Short mmCIF file of C-alpha atoms and ligand atoms in Angstrom, two decimals:
data_model
loop_
_atom_site.label_atom_id
_atom_site.label_comp_id
_atom_site.label_asym_id
_atom_site.label_seq_id
_atom_site.Cartn_x
_atom_site.Cartn_y
_atom_site.Cartn_z
CA MET A 99 -0.17 -0.07 0.12
CA SER A 100 1.34 3.42 -0.95
CA ASP A 101 1.93 6.56 1.67
CA VAL A 102 -1.81 8.69 2.47
CA ARG A 103 -1.19 12.37 2.96
CA ILE A 104 -2.66 13.29 5.88
CA GLY A 105 -4.22 16.81 6.89
CA ILE A 106 -6.14 17.71 10.12
CA VAL A 107 -8.38 20.34 10.15
CA GLY A 108 -9.54 22.06 13.95
CA CYS A 109 -5.92 19.88 14.72
CA ALA A 110 -5.91 22.54 18.00
CA GLY A 111 -9.07 20.75 19.27
CA ARG A 112 -9.40 17.67 21.32
CA MET A 113 -9.90 15.38 18.51
CA GLY A 114 -7.58 17.49 16.62
CA LEU A 115 -4.18 16.56 18.99
CA ALA A 116 -5.65 13.30 19.67
CA LEU A 117 -5.49 12.66 15.82
CA ILE A 118 -2.18 14.16 15.28
CA ARG A 119 -0.88 11.40 17.70
CA GLU A 120 -2.58 8.41 16.05
CA VAL A 121 -1.70 9.40 12.22
CA ILE A 122 2.09 10.15 13.07
CA ASN A 123 2.22 6.29 14.83
CA THR A 124 -0.20 4.95 12.03
CA PRO A 125 2.09 3.15 9.30
CA ASN A 126 1.45 4.34 5.32
CA CYS A 127 -0.02 7.32 7.42
CA ILE A 128 2.18 10.84 6.48
CA LEU A 129 0.76 14.12 7.78
CA VAL A 130 0.77 16.22 5.74
CA GLY A 131 -0.50 19.69 7.87
CA GLY A 132 -3.08 21.46 10.42
CA SER A 133 -4.82 24.34 10.25
CA GLU A 134 -7.16 26.23 12.89
CA ARG A 135 -9.41 29.23 13.04
CA PRO A 136 -6.95 31.73 11.70
CA ASP A 137 -8.08 34.03 16.07
CA SER A 138 -6.16 30.54 16.82
CA ALA A 139 -3.09 30.71 19.25
CA ALA A 140 -2.15 27.29 17.66
CA VAL A 141 -1.31 29.15 14.52
CA GLY A 142 2.33 29.46 13.81
CA ARG A 143 3.03 26.77 16.30
CA ASP A 144 4.79 23.42 15.07
CA LEU A 145 2.05 20.23 14.91
CA GLY A 146 4.14 18.37 17.32
CA ASP A 147 4.57 21.05 19.78
CA ILE A 148 0.81 21.63 20.39
CA ALA A 149 0.03 18.22 20.73
CA GLY A 150 3.49 17.33 23.16
CA LEU A 151 5.04 15.15 20.65
CA GLU A 152 8.81 16.90 19.25
CA LEU A 153 8.88 18.78 16.55
CA LEU A 154 7.03 17.66 12.81
CA GLY A 155 8.21 20.24 10.85
CA TYR A 156 4.83 21.38 10.22
CA THR A 157 3.17 24.21 11.37
CA VAL A 158 -0.40 24.84 12.02
CA THR A 159 -2.22 27.14 9.21
CA GLY A 160 -4.65 29.33 9.45
CA ASN A 161 -6.04 28.56 6.00
CA SER A 162 -7.81 25.13 5.68
CA GLU A 163 -7.93 25.44 2.02
CA SER A 164 -4.10 25.28 1.85
CA LEU A 165 -4.50 21.18 3.27
CA PHE A 166 -6.76 20.44 0.39
CA ILE A 167 -4.59 21.30 -1.65
CA ASP A 168 -1.32 18.92 -0.03
CA ALA A 169 -2.80 16.10 1.15
CA ASP A 170 -4.78 13.26 0.20
CA VAL A 171 -7.45 12.93 2.84
CA VAL A 172 -8.24 15.87 5.53
CA LEU A 173 -9.88 14.58 8.97
CA ASP A 174 -12.34 16.83 10.05
CA PHE A 175 -13.70 17.46 13.35
CA THR A 176 -15.04 20.94 14.32
CA THR A 177 -17.88 22.87 13.96
CA SER A 178 -21.15 22.10 11.73
CA THR A 179 -20.89 25.13 9.71
CA THR A 180 -17.33 25.00 9.20
CA THR A 181 -17.50 21.03 8.08
CA VAL A 182 -19.26 22.42 5.25
CA ALA A 183 -17.55 24.82 3.44
CA HIS A 184 -14.06 22.29 4.30
CA ALA A 185 -16.71 20.04 2.28
CA GLU A 186 -16.86 22.44 -0.32
CA MET A 187 -13.11 23.05 -0.19
CA ALA A 188 -12.42 18.85 -0.88
CA ALA A 189 -15.32 18.76 -3.50
CA ALA A 190 -13.04 22.20 -5.36
CA SER A 191 -9.82 20.37 -4.99
CA ARG A 192 -11.47 16.56 -5.06
CA THR A 193 -9.39 15.78 -2.10
CA ALA A 194 -11.03 12.96 -0.34
CA LEU A 195 -12.73 13.64 3.38
CA VAL A 196 -13.26 12.07 6.63
CA ILE A 197 -16.10 13.88 8.82
CA GLY A 198 -16.44 13.33 12.34
CA THR A 199 -18.10 16.65 13.71
CA THR A 200 -21.89 16.00 15.30
CA GLY A 201 -24.99 18.42 15.63
CA LEU A 202 -24.68 17.75 11.72
CA GLU A 203 -28.28 19.00 10.56
CA ALA A 204 -30.30 17.84 7.41
CA ARG A 205 -29.06 21.00 6.04
CA HIS A 206 -25.66 20.09 6.13
CA ILE A 207 -25.67 17.01 4.74
CA ALA A 208 -27.40 17.74 2.05
CA ALA A 209 -24.54 20.09 1.28
CA LEU A 210 -22.45 16.94 2.19
CA GLU A 211 -24.21 14.68 -0.40
CA THR A 212 -23.69 17.45 -2.96
CA ALA A 213 -19.95 17.35 -2.38
CA ALA A 214 -19.77 13.56 -2.38
CA GLN A 215 -20.61 13.89 -6.58
CA ASN A 216 -17.18 15.51 -6.77
CA THR A 217 -15.42 13.70 -4.31
CA PRO A 218 -15.41 10.82 -1.71
CA ILE A 219 -16.35 11.66 1.92
CA MET A 220 -17.02 9.48 5.17
CA GLN A 221 -19.00 10.92 7.54
CA ALA A 222 -19.75 9.45 11.12
CA ALA A 223 -21.08 10.36 14.22
CA ASN A 224 -18.98 8.17 16.36
CA MET A 225 -15.57 6.49 14.70
CA SER A 226 -15.28 3.83 17.64
CA LEU A 227 -15.40 0.21 16.64
CA GLY A 228 -17.54 -0.61 19.47
CA VAL A 229 -19.83 2.07 19.11
CA ASN A 230 -21.00 1.07 15.44
CA LEU A 231 -21.22 -2.71 16.84
CA LEU A 232 -23.62 -1.68 19.82
CA VAL A 233 -25.42 0.12 16.15
CA GLN A 234 -25.41 -3.01 14.62
CA LEU A 235 -27.04 -4.96 17.95
CA THR A 236 -29.16 -2.11 19.10
CA ARG A 237 -30.85 -2.47 15.15
CA GLN A 238 -30.88 -5.97 15.55
CA VAL A 239 -32.47 -6.60 19.28
CA ALA A 240 -35.07 -3.59 18.48
CA HIS A 241 -35.73 -5.74 14.90
CA ILE A 242 -37.00 -8.91 17.16
CA LEU A 243 -38.42 -7.52 20.15
CA ASP A 244 -42.42 -6.33 19.84
CA PRO A 245 -42.86 -2.42 21.27
CA ASP A 246 -43.90 -4.50 24.36
CA PHE A 247 -40.34 -3.24 24.81
CA ASP A 248 -39.87 0.86 25.93
CA ILE A 249 -36.91 1.46 23.83
CA GLU A 250 -34.70 4.48 25.95
CA ILE A 251 -31.07 5.73 25.10
CA ILE A 252 -29.09 7.21 27.28
CA GLU A 253 -25.79 8.89 27.15
CA MET A 254 -23.57 11.31 29.36
CA HIS A 255 -20.34 13.01 27.60
CA HIS A 256 -18.26 15.93 29.73
CA ARG A 257 -19.38 19.08 30.32
CA TYR A 258 -17.84 20.82 27.13
CA LYS A 259 -19.91 19.15 24.96
CA VAL A 260 -21.97 21.61 23.22
CA ASP A 261 -25.00 19.54 21.23
CA ALA A 262 -27.00 17.29 22.74
CA PRO A 263 -28.46 14.27 22.22
CA SER A 264 -25.18 13.49 20.69
CA GLY A 265 -25.22 12.27 17.50
CA THR A 266 -24.51 8.75 18.20
CA ALA A 267 -27.50 8.69 20.25
CA LEU A 268 -29.36 9.81 17.49
CA ALA A 269 -27.39 7.16 15.50
CA LEU A 270 -28.54 4.76 17.94
CA GLY A 271 -31.89 5.99 18.06
CA ARG A 272 -32.15 5.40 14.23
CA ALA A 273 -31.04 1.76 13.99
CA ALA A 274 -33.68 0.99 17.23
CA ALA A 275 -36.61 2.79 14.64
CA GLU A 276 -35.48 1.27 11.57
CA GLY A 277 -34.84 -2.39 13.37
CA ARG A 278 -38.81 -1.50 13.94
CA GLY A 279 -39.62 -0.48 10.68
CA VAL A 280 -40.42 2.67 11.64
CA GLU A 281 -39.04 6.89 11.01
CA LEU A 282 -37.56 7.82 14.34
CA ASP A 283 -38.91 11.60 13.88
CA LYS A 284 -42.50 10.06 14.11
CA VAL A 285 -41.66 7.77 17.81
CA ALA A 286 -38.60 10.36 19.49
CA VAL A 287 -39.01 11.35 22.88
CA ARG A 288 -36.14 14.04 23.53
CA GLY A 289 -36.03 14.92 27.15
CA ARG A 290 -39.01 14.80 29.17
CA ASP A 291 -40.04 17.09 32.06
CA GLY A 292 -43.01 18.73 34.56
CA MET A 293 -46.28 16.52 33.06
CA PRO A 294 -44.96 15.18 29.37
CA GLY A 295 -47.91 12.27 30.21
CA GLU A 296 -46.95 8.47 30.05
CA ARG A 297 -45.31 6.92 27.98
CA GLN A 298 -47.13 5.97 24.67
CA ARG A 299 -46.52 2.38 23.17
CA GLY A 300 -43.65 2.64 20.71
CA ASP A 301 -42.07 5.74 21.85
CA ILE A 302 -38.00 5.80 21.85
CA GLY A 303 -36.94 8.04 24.49
CA PHE A 304 -33.62 10.25 24.81
CA ALA A 305 -31.94 10.94 28.17
CA VAL A 306 -29.14 13.12 28.28
CA LEU A 307 -26.34 13.94 30.92
CA ARG A 308 -23.59 16.29 31.58
CA GLY A 309 -20.58 16.28 33.34
CA GLY A 310 -16.93 15.83 34.41
CA ASN A 311 -14.63 14.75 31.70
CA VAL A 312 -16.68 11.51 30.07
CA VAL A 313 -15.55 11.04 26.57
CA GLY A 314 -18.65 9.02 25.72
CA ASP A 315 -20.68 6.57 27.54
CA HIS A 316 -23.59 5.32 25.73
CA SER A 317 -26.62 2.86 27.10
CA VAL A 318 -29.93 1.57 24.97
CA MET A 319 -32.12 0.06 27.22
CA PHE A 320 -34.99 -2.51 25.82
CA ALA A 321 -37.81 -2.51 29.20
CA ALA A 322 -40.41 -4.28 29.44
CA ASP A 323 -42.65 -5.78 32.68
CA ASN A 324 -40.57 -7.78 35.02
CA GLU A 325 -37.61 -7.93 31.94
CA ARG A 326 -34.74 -5.36 31.04
CA ILE A 327 -32.58 -5.58 27.95
CA GLU A 328 -28.99 -3.33 28.00
CA LEU A 329 -26.65 -3.08 25.37
CA SER A 330 -23.88 -0.26 26.44
CA HIS A 331 -21.06 1.16 25.62
CA ARG A 332 -18.44 3.54 27.26
CA ALA A 333 -15.73 5.35 25.86
CA THR A 334 -12.29 6.14 27.87
CA ASP A 335 -10.64 7.90 25.64
CA ARG A 336 -10.42 9.68 22.62
CA THR A 337 -7.91 7.16 20.73
CA ILE A 338 -10.98 5.14 20.03
CA PHE A 339 -12.17 7.58 17.28
CA ALA A 340 -8.90 9.24 16.32
CA ARG A 341 -7.84 4.73 15.15
CA GLY A 342 -11.18 4.80 13.80
CA ALA A 343 -10.66 8.19 12.14
CA THR A 344 -7.27 7.18 10.55
CA ARG A 345 -8.60 3.66 9.74
CA ALA A 346 -11.16 5.07 7.54
CA ALA A 347 -8.86 7.91 5.71
CA LEU A 348 -7.05 4.95 4.47
CA TRP A 349 -10.30 3.14 3.50
CA THR A 350 -11.94 6.12 1.52
CA HIS A 351 -8.51 7.16 -0.03
CA GLY A 352 -8.96 6.50 -3.86
CA LYS A 353 -12.57 5.26 -3.51
CA PRO A 354 -15.04 6.77 -5.99
CA PRO A 355 -16.71 10.28 -5.23
CA SER A 356 -19.96 8.81 -2.66
CA LEU A 357 -21.11 9.77 0.72
CA TYR A 358 -19.92 6.78 2.93
CA SER A 359 -20.37 5.76 6.34
CA MET A 360 -18.41 3.69 9.28
CA ALA A 361 -20.40 0.68 8.28
CA ASP A 362 -19.05 0.57 4.62
CA VAL A 363 -15.18 0.94 6.62
CA LEU A 364 -15.78 -1.21 8.91
CA GLY A 365 -17.59 -3.66 6.38
CA PHE A 366 -21.07 -4.49 8.28
CA GLU A 367 -24.31 -4.53 6.15
CA SER A 368 -26.17 -1.56 7.41
P1 LIG B 681 -12.96 20.96 20.53
O1 LIG B 681 -13.48 22.24 20.50
O2 LIG B 681 -11.81 20.89 20.70
O3 LIG B 681 -12.30 20.93 18.74
C1 LIG B 681 -12.77 21.49 17.57
C2 LIG B 681 -11.77 22.47 16.82
O4 LIG B 681 -12.38 22.76 15.46
C3 LIG B 681 -11.30 24.28 17.69
O5 LIG B 681 -10.34 23.51 17.92
C4 LIG B 681 -11.61 25.05 17.13
O6 LIG B 681 -10.69 26.16 16.86
C5 LIG B 681 -11.62 24.58 15.34
N1 LIG B 681 -12.28 25.26 14.72
C6 LIG B 681 -13.46 25.84 14.49
N2 LIG B 681 -13.73 26.62 13.63
C7 LIG B 681 -12.22 26.01 12.39
C8 LIG B 681 -12.20 26.67 11.31
N3 LIG B 681 -12.95 27.33 10.21
N4 LIG B 681 -11.26 26.42 10.82
C9 LIG B 681 -9.90 24.92 10.89
N5 LIG B 681 -10.06 24.83 12.73
C10 LIG B 681 -11.83 25.49 12.61
O7 LIG B 681 -14.04 20.03 19.88
P2 LIG B 681 -13.81 18.41 20.09
O8 LIG B 681 -14.11 18.19 21.17
O9 LIG B 681 -12.54 17.95 19.45
O10 LIG B 681 -15.13 17.88 19.02
C11 LIG B 681 -15.42 17.91 17.45
C12 LIG B 681 -16.24 17.80 17.12
O11 LIG B 681 -15.99 15.83 16.88
C13 LIG B 681 -17.44 17.75 17.61
O12 LIG B 681 -18.71 18.33 16.99
C14 LIG B 681 -17.58 16.30 18.51
O13 LIG B 681 -18.71 16.32 18.87
C15 LIG B 681 -17.15 15.58 17.04
N6 LIG B 681 -16.40 13.70 17.59
C16 LIG B 681 -17.13 13.06 16.85
C17 LIG B 681 -16.45 12.23 17.35
C18 LIG B 681 -17.11 11.07 16.67
O14 LIG B 681 -16.15 9.75 16.14
N7 LIG B 681 -17.11 10.52 15.25
C19 LIG B 681 -15.38 12.12 18.45
C20 LIG B 681 -15.45 12.84 19.39
C21 LIG B 681 -15.52 14.44 19.25
#
C-alpha cells in the first residue's frame, strides 16, 4: 500500500490533538499539515509541539484551503458550519474528506451529499469500532423485540459538549427505529420535564447527562414488564475515535466520489 498524505483541520481541538498523535504512529500515513481558526493561538506553532510531541516540522496554518491542496485525505472534527465549508473545499480540490463533526442537521448533510458528487466523503458521528457494533446490535434487537419493550437511549458526555442528544445517541435511535420499521422523527421523545404524560407504546426516548471529563457513554435500554435488556458502550479515551478516523482515512483514499459511512469502512451490512 502506498503512503497516504493526511491533513487535519481543527488540529488544536480535543480530537485534533488525538488525531495528530494517531496519524504519526500509523503505518502508511504521513501527516502533511494542520489548520485552525485564523484567530487561534495555535496558528504558527509546530504540530508536534501543540500535541506534546517532538517537533514535526509543520506549522499550524490559519488557511484550511492550503491543506486540501497538500493532502490526499483531510480529517475534520470541528463544527457543523465549518465542516460544510471544508466539504466545499474538498469538492473543489477533489480531496477525500473524513468527517467526525456531530450536530449536523439535514441541511448540512444535504451539502455533504452535494460535495460527495465530486469527491469521496466519509461521515460518522462515532468512529469507534465498539459503538458501530452497538449500532448494529441495537438494530437487530429492536427488530426481534416487539414494542412491548420500551426503548430508551441514555448518553453522558463531558461538560464542554455543545450538542444534545449526542450524534451517536441519535444514530442509535435511528438504528432502533429502522429495526422496528418506523421513522425516528415520528416516535422520538427528546427529554421529559414537568407533566409529559404517560409513555406511548413505540416511543423511543432520549436522556442526556453532562459532566466532568466523560469521553462518551451510551446505553440502549429495552424495558418490558419484569425484564430489561441493556446494551452499553463506554469510551474512556479519545484514541478510539482517532484510530477509527485514521482507519477510515486509509479506506476512503482512492474510493469513487460518494458519501460513505463507518459501516462501509468496517464492512458491516447496514
Ligand atoms: P473542540 O472544540 O475541542 O475542537 C474543535 C476545533 O475545531 C477547535 O480547535 C476549533 O478552533 C477548530 N475550528 C473551528 N472552526 C475552524 C475553522 N474554520 N478552521 C479550522 N479549525 C476550526 O471539539 P472536539 O471535542 O475536538 O470535537 C469536535 C467535534 O467532533 C464535535 O462535533 C464532537 O462532537 C465531534 N466528535 C466526534 C467523534 C466521532 O467519533 N465522530 C468523537 C469525538 C468528538
